[in-house]
Coordinates of C-alpha atoms and ligand atoms in Angstrom, one line a residue:
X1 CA 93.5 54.5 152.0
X2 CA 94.3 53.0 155.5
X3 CA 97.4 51.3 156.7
X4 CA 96.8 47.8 156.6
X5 CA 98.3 44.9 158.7
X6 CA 100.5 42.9 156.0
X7 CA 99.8 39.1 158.0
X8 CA 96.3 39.2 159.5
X9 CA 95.8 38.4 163.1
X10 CA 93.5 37.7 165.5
X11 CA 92.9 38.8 169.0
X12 CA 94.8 36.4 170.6
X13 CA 97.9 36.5 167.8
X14 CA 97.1 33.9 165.9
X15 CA 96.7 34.3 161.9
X16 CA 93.6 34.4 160.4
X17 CA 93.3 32.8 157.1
X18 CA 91.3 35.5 154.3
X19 CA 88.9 32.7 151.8
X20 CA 90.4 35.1 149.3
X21 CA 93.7 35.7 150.9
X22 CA 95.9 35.0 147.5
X23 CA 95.2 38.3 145.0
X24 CA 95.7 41.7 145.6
X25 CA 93.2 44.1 146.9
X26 CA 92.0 47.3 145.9
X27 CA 91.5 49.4 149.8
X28 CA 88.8 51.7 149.0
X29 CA 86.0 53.3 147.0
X30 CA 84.4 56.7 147.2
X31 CA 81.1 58.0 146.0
X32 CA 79.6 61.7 146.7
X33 CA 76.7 63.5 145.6
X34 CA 75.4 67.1 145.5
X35 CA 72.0 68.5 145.1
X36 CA 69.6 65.3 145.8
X37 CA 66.9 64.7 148.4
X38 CA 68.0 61.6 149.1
X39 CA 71.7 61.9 148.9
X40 CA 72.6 59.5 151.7
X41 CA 70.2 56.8 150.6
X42 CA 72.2 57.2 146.8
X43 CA 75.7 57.6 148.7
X44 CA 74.7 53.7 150.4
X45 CA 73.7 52.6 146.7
X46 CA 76.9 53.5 145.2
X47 CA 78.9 52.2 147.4
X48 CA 76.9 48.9 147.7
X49 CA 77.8 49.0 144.1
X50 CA 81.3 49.7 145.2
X51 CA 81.6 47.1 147.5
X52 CA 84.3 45.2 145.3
X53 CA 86.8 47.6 146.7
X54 CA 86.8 46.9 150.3
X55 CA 84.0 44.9 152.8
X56 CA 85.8 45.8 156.2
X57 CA 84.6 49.0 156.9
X58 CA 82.2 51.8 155.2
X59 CA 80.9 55.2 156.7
X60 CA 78.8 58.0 154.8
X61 CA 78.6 62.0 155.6
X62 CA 75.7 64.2 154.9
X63 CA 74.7 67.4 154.9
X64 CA 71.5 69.1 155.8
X65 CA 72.4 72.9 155.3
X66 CA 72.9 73.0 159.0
X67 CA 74.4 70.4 160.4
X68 CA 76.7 67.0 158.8
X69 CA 75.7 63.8 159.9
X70 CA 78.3 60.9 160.0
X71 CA 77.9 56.6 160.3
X72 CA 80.9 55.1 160.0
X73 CA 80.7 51.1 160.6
X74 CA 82.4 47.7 160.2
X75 CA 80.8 45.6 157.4
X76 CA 79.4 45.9 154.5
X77 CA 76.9 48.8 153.3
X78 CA 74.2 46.7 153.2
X79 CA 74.2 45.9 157.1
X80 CA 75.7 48.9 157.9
X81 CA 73.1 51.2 156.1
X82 CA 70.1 49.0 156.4
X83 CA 68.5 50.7 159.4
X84 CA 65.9 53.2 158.3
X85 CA 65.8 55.4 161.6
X86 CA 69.6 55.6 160.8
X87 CA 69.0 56.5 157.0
X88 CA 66.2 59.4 158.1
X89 CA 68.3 61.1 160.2
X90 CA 71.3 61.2 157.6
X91 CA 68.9 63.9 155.9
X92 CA 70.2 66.9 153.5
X93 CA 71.2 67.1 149.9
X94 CA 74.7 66.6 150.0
X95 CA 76.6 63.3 151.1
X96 CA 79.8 61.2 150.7
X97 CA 81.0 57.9 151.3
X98 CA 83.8 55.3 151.7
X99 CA 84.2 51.6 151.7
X100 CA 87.4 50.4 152.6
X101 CA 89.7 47.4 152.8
X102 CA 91.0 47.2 156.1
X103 CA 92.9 45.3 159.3
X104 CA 90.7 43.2 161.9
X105 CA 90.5 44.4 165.1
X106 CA 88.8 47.5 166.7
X107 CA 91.9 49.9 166.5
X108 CA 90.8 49.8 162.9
X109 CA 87.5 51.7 163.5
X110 CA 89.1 55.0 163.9
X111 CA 90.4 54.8 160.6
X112 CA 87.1 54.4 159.0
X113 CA 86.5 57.2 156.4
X114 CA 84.8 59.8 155.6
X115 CA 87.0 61.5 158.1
X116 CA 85.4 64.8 159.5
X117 CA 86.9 68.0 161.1
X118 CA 85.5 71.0 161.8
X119 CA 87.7 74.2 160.8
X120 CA 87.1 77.9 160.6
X121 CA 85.5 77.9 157.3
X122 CA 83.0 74.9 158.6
X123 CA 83.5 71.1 158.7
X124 CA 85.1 69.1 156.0
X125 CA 84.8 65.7 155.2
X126 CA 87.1 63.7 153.3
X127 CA 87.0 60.1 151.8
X128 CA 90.5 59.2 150.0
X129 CA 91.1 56.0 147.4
X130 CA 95.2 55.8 146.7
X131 CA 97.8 55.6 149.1
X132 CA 100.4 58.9 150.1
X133 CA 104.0 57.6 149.6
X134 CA 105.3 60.9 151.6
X135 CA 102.6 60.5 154.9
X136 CA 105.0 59.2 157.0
X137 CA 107.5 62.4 156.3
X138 CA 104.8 65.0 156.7
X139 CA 103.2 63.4 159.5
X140 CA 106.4 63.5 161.8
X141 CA 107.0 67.0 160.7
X142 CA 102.7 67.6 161.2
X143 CA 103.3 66.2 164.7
X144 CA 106.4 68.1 165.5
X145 CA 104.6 71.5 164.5
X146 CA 101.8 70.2 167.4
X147 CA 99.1 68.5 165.0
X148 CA 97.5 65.7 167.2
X149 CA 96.3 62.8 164.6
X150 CA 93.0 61.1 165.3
X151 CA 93.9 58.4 163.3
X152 CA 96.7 56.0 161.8
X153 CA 95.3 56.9 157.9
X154 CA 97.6 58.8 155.6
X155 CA 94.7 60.1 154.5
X156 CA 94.4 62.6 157.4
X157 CA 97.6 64.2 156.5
X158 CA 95.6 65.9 154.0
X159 CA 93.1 67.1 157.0
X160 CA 96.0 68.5 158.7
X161 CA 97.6 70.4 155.6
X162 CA 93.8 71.9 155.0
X163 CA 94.3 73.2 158.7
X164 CA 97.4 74.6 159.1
X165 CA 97.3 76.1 155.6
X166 CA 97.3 79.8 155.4
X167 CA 94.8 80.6 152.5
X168 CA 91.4 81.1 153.5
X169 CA 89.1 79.6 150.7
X170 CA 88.6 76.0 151.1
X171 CA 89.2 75.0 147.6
X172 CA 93.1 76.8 147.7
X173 CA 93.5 75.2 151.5
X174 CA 92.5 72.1 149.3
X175 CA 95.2 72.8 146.9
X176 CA 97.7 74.4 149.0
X177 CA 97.4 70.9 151.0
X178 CA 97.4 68.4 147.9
X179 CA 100.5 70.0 146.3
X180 CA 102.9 68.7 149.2
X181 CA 101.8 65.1 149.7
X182 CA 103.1 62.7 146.7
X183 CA 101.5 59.3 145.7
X184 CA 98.0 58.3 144.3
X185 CA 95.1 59.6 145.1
X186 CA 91.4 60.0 144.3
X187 CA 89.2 62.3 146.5
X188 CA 85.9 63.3 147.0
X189 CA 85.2 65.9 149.9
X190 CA 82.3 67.8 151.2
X191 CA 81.9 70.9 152.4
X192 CA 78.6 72.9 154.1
X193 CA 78.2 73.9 150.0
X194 CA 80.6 72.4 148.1
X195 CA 80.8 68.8 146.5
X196 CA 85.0 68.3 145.4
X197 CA 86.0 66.2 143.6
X198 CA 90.6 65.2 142.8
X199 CA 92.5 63.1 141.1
X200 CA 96.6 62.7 141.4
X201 CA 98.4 64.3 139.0
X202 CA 99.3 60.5 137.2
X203 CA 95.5 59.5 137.6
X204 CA 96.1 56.4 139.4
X205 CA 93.4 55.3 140.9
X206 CA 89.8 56.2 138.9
X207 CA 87.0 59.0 139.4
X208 CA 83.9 59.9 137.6
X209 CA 81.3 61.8 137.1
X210 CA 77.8 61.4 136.4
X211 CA 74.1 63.3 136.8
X212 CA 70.6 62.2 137.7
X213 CA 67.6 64.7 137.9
X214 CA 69.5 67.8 138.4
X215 CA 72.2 66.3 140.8
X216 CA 75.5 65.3 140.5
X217 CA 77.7 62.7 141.8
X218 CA 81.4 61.2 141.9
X219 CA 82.2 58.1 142.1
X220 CA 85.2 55.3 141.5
X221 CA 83.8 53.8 139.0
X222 CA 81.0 54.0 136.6
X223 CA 78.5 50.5 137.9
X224 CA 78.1 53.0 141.2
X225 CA 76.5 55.2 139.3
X226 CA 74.4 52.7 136.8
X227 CA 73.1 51.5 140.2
X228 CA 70.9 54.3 140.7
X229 CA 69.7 55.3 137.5
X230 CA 72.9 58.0 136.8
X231 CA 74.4 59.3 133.3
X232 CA 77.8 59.2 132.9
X233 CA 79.5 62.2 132.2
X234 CA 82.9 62.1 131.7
X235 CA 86.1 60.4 133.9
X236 CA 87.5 63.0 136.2
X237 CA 91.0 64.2 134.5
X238 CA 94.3 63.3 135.7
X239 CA 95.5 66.3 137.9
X240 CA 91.8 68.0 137.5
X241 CA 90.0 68.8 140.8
X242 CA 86.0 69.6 140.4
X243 CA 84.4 71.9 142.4
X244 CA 80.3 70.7 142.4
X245 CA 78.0 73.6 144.0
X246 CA 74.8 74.8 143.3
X247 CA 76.2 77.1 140.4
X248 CA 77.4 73.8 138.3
X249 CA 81.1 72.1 137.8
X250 CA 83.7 74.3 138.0
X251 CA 86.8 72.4 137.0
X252 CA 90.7 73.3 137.8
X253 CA 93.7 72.5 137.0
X254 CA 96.4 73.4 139.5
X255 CA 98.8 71.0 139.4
X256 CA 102.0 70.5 136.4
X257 CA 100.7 68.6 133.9
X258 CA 102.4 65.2 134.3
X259 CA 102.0 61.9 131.7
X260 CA 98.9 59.9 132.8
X261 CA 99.6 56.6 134.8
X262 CA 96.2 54.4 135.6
X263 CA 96.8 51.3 137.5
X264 CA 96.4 48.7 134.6
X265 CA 95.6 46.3 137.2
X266 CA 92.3 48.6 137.9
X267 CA 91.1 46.4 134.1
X268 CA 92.9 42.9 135.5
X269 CA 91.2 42.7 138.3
X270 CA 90.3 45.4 140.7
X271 CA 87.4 47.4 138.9
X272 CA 83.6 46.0 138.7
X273 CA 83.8 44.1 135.0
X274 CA 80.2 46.0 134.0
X275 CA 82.3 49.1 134.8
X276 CA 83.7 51.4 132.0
X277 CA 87.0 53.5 133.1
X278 CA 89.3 55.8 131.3
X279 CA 86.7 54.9 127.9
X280 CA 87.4 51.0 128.3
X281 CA 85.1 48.5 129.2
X282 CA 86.4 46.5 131.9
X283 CA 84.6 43.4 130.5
X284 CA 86.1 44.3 127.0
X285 CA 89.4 44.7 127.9
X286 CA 89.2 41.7 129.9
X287 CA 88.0 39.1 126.9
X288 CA 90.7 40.9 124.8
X289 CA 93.9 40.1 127.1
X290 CA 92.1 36.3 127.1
X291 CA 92.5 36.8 123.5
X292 CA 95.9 38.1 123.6
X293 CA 96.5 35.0 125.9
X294 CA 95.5 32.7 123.4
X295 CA 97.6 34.4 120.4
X296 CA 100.7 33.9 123.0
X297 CA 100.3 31.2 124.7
X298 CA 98.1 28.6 122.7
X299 CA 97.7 24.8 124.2
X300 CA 96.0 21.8 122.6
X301 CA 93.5 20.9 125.1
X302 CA 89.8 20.1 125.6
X303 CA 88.3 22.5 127.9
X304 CA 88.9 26.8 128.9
X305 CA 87.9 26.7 132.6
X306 CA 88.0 30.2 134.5
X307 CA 88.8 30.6 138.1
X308 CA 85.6 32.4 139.1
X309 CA 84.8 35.1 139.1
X310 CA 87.8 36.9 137.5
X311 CA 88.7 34.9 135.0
X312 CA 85.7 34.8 133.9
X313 CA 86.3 37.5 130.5
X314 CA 89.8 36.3 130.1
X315 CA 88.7 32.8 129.8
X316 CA 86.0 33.9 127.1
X317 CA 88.1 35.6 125.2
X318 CA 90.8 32.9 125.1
X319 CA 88.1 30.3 124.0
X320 CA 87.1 32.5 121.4
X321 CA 90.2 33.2 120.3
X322 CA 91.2 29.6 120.5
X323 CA 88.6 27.6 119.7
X324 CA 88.7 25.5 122.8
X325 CA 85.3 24.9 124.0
X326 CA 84.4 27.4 127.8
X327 CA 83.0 25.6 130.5
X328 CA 82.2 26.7 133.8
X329 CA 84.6 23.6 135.8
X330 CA 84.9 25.4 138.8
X331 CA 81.9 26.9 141.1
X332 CA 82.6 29.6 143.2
X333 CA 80.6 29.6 146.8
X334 CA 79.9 34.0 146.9
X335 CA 78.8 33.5 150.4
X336 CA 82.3 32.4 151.7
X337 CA 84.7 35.1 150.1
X338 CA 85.1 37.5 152.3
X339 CA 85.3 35.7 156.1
X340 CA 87.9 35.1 158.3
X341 CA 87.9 32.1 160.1
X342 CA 90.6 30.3 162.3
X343 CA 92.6 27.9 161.0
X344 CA 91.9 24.9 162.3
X345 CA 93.7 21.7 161.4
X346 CA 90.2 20.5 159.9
X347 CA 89.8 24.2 158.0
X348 CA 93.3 24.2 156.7
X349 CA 92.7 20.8 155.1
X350 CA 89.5 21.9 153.5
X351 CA 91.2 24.6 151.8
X352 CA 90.2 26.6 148.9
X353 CA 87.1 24.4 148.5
X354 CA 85.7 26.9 151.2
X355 CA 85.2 29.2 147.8
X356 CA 86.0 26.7 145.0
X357 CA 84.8 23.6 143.9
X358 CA 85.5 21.2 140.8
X359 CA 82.3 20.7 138.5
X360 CA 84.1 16.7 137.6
X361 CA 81.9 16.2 135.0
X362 CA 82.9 19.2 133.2
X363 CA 86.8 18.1 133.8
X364 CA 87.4 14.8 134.4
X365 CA 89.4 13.1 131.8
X366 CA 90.1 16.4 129.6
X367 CA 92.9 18.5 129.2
X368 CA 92.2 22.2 130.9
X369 CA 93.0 25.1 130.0
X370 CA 92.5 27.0 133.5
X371 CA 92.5 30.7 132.9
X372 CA 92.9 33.6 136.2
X373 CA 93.6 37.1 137.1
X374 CA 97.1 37.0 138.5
X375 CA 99.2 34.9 140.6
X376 CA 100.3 36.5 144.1
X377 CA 101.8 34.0 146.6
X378 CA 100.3 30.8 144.6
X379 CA 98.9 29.6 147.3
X380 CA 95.6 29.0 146.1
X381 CA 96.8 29.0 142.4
X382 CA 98.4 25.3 143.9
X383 CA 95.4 24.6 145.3
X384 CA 93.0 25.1 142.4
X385 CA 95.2 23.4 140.1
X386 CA 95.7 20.0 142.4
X387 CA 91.6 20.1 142.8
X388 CA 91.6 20.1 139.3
X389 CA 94.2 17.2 139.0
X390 CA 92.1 15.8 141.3
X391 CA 88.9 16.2 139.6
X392 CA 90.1 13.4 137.0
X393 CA 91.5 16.1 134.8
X394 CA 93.8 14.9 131.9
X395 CA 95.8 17.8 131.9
X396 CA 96.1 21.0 133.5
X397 CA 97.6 24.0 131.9
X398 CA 97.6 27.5 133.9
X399 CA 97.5 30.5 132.0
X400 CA 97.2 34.0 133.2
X401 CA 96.0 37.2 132.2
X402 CA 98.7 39.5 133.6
X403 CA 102.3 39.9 133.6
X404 CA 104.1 37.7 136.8
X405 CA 103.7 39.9 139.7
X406 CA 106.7 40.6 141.0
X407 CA 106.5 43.8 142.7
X408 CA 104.9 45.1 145.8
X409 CA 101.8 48.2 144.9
X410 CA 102.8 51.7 147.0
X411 CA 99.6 53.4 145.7
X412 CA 96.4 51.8 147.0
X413 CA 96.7 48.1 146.8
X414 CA 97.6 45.8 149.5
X415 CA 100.2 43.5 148.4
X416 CA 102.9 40.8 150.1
X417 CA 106.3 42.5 150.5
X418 CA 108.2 41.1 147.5
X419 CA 109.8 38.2 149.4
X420 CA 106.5 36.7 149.5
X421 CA 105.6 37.1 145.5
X422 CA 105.9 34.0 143.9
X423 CA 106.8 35.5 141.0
X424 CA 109.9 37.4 142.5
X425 CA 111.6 34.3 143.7
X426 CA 111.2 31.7 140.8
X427 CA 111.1 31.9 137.0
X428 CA 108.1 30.6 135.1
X429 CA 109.3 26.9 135.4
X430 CA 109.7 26.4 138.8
X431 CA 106.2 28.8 139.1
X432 CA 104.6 25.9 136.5
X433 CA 106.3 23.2 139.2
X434 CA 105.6 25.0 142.2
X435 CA 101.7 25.4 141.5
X436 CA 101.9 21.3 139.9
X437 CA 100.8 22.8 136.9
X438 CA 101.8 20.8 133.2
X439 CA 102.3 24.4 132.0
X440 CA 102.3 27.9 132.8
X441 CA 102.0 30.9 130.4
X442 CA 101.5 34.4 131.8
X443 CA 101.0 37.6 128.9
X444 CA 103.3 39.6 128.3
X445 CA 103.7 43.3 128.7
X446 CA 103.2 44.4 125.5
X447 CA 100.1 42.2 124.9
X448 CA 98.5 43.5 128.4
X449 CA 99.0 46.9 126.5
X450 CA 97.6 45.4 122.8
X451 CA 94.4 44.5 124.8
X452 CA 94.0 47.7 125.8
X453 CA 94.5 49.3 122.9
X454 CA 97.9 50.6 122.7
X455 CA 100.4 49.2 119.9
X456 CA 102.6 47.8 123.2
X457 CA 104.5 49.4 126.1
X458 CA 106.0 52.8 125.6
X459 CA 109.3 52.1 127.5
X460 CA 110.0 55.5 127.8
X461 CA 106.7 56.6 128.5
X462 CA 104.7 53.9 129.9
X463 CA 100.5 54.3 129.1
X464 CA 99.5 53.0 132.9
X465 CA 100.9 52.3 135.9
X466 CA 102.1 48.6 135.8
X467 CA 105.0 49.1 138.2
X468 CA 103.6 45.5 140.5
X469 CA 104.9 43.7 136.9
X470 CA 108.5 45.8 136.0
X471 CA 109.4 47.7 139.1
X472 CA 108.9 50.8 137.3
X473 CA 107.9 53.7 139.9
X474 CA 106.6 56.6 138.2
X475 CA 106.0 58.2 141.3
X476 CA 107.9 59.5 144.1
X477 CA 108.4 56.7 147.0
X478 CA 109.4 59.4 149.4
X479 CA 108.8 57.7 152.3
X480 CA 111.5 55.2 151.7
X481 CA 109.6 52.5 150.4
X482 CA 112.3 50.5 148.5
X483 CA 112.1 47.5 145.9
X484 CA 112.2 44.6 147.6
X485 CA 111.5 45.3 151.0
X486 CA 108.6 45.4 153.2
X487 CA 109.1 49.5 153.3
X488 CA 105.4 49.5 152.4
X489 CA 103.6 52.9 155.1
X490 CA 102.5 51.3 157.8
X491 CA 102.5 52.5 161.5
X492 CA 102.5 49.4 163.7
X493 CA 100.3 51.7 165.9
X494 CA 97.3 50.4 164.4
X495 CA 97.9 47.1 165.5
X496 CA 99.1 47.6 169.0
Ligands
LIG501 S1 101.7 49.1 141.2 FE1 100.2 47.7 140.1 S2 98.4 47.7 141.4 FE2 99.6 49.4 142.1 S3 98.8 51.2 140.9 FE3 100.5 50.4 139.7 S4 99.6 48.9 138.3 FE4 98.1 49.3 139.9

């Protein structure tokens, strides 16, 4: 993960205004492969597949038996990676990649992963999906013991533990290095023979494995590997590191087993909805919290709108559930979503409709049931619901397919400090008033957990992470992060 700015700005200070500036953001994806001809062409394709998971920055790493090749870019994959010459000369059989959600600016460029150092055993490169919550602690102590940092990425603590440590395999370095940092973490890595493959001990963020023709590959989530024609294998395990060389999988587990924590949100709203993670369709258990929804929160009303894309499953599955005829009321612009512009008095007035835009015959004069992910700030929740008012609706009631948001992510997600959650400073009536909604319904925790399949929330031992809905840290904030404040790792550095 990188250390991300929490109020954009521009060159000259100013804020930039994000078209999708109001949900929470997943900061990376990762994708590797061992033992194809054309691994850096099928490292490009899974992450283009992976592009969900950050459009600021992407690099890939290859290996030709003799030498690693490294791009690293701003942009997307697609512009970054369209250059055959560049593609041709990223040859070998091994290769890994990173997309990432990032800060503006060119002090972000040296953050963009893979990272790549060379060491006595050969190079290593490293791309990282989580976020440490004890980097800042062991990178004073790294830089005290003389370790010069390259970057402003937790992620390179782990390159400095693999250093200094004293075994002399790569794979124990790898260990050695992983047992001292604490927080989430998915990994893939590459070596001059060696494909390897980690998740955290709680399994927060996602990892999987799959095969085509003889090859093998990771990768954050299963529509990366449909992409190019790959079989899924199996989910890396919780705690599990995979070592992929030209033997086979070896698999180890060297960590304490610990009680399995994957980020719920990853089936709200982060992962790719064709994507199947932990053995549950996204898409699935999307329709079935819209279901859920329905059960808890029914309206009499004309119309299920979704606030595209997102709400898209959730809004099915309340309709079924329901009864209430789907329509698509809103059309989402996908050619807007991811640029910055300034914010002109003129933009600022044109709003959301940069990315959203009423279809009035679907919603003038009914009552609307408007279904979405999450609410964050409610900026553009406010904004969607007045365009709808002002689409002639009769009636507009919100509903939402997660808990109210009211603390901030420490383990991969880029989220407000929790002064700037909406719902952290107002119940669900004054949320319902503040977004100029007739109602508001969110679901509750134990129907999040109904939809994906559990009989509710364990208290004592929660199924998933869900700790951006009840505060509820499972794991260690070492650095200091505290509820409630803006503690969140971030070394202004980066932004100087
Ligand atoms: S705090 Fe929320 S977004 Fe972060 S890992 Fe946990 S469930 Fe996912």
């Amino acid at each position: 993960m990188i250390i991300t700015h929490p109020f954009r700005s521009g060159p000259d200070g100013r804020d930039l205004v994000h078209a999708d500036e109001d949900h929470l953001r997943e900061e990376c994806g990762i994708f590797g492969i061992h033992g194809h001809q054309e691994a850096a062409r099928h490292v490009a394709l899974g992450l283009h597949a992976l592009q969900h998971r950050g459009q600021e920055a992407c690099g890939i790493v290859s290996y030709d038996g003799d030498q690693f090749h490294p791009h690293r870019a701003v942009g997307l994959v697609g512009d970054a990676f369209a250059d055959e010459r560049l593609m041709a000369q990223m040859a070998g059989k091994m290769g890994i990649g990173h997309v990432r959600y990032a800060t503006t600016g060119g002090a972000g460029l040296r953050n963009i992963q893979p990272l790549y150092a060379d060491f006595a055993f050969g190079g290593l490169a490293i791309a990282h999906n989580g976020n440490l919550t004890n980097a800042l602690t062991l990178r004073s102590q790294l830089v005290q013991r003389g370790c010069i940092f390259q970057s402003t990425s937790d992620s390179e603590v782990i390159v400095h533990l693999i250093a200094i440590s004293l075994y002399t395999d790569v794979v124990d370095k790898l260990i050695d290095a992983l047992r001292q940092v604490h927080g989430a973490y998915s990994i893939v890595a590459l070596t001059r023979d060696k494909l390897i493959g980690v998740r955290d001990p709680w399994g927060v963020r996602p990892l999987v494995i799959g095969k085509l023709d003889g090859a093998m590959m990771l990768a954050s989530e299963t529509c990366a590997l449909d992409i190019i024609g790959a079989e899924f294998v199996r989910d890396v395990e919780p705690g599990e590191i995979v070592v992929i060389e030209e033997s086979g999988l070896r698999s180890i587990k060297p960590f304490p087993k610990t009680a399995s924590r994957f980020c719920i949100f990853e089936h709200i709203y982060f992962a790719r909805p064709d994507s199947v993670l932990e053995n549950v369709s996204v898409y699935e258990a999307r329709k079935r919290i819209g279901r859920e929804l329905a059960q808890e929160s029914m309206v009499e009303a004309d119309v299920v709108v979704p606030v595209p894309d997102s709400g898209v499953p959730a809004a099915l599955g309340f309709s079924e559930q329901s009864g209430i005829p789907f329509d698509y009321g809103i059309i989402r612009n996908h050619y807007v979503g991811r640029t910055f512009i300034e914010p002109t008095d003129q933009i600022r007035h044109l709003g959301v409709k940069l990315k959203h835009n009423a279809n009035v015959p679907m919603i003038k004069g009914r009552r609307v049931v408007l279904v979405d992910d999450s609410i964050v700030r409610g900026t553009t929740s406010t904004k969607i619901v007045n365009m709808v008012r002002e689409a002639g609706a009769a009636e507009v009631h919100m509903r939402i397919a997660s808990p109210p948001t009211t603390h901030p992510c420490f383990y991969g997600v880029d989220t407000p400090s929790r002064e700037k959650l909406l719902a952290a400073r107002m119940d669900i009536e004054e949320m319902a008033r503040f977004i100029n909604a007739d109602s508001l319904a969110f679901i509750s925790m134990d129907g999040l957990y109904r939809a994906m399949g559990e009989e509710g929330r364990n208290p004592v031992q929660p199924q998933y992470c869900d700790a951006c809905f009840t505060g509820d840290y499972a794991l260690p904030l070492t650095d200091g992060q505290v509820d409630g404040s803006d503690a969140k790792f971030r070394l202004r550095s980066d932004f100087a």
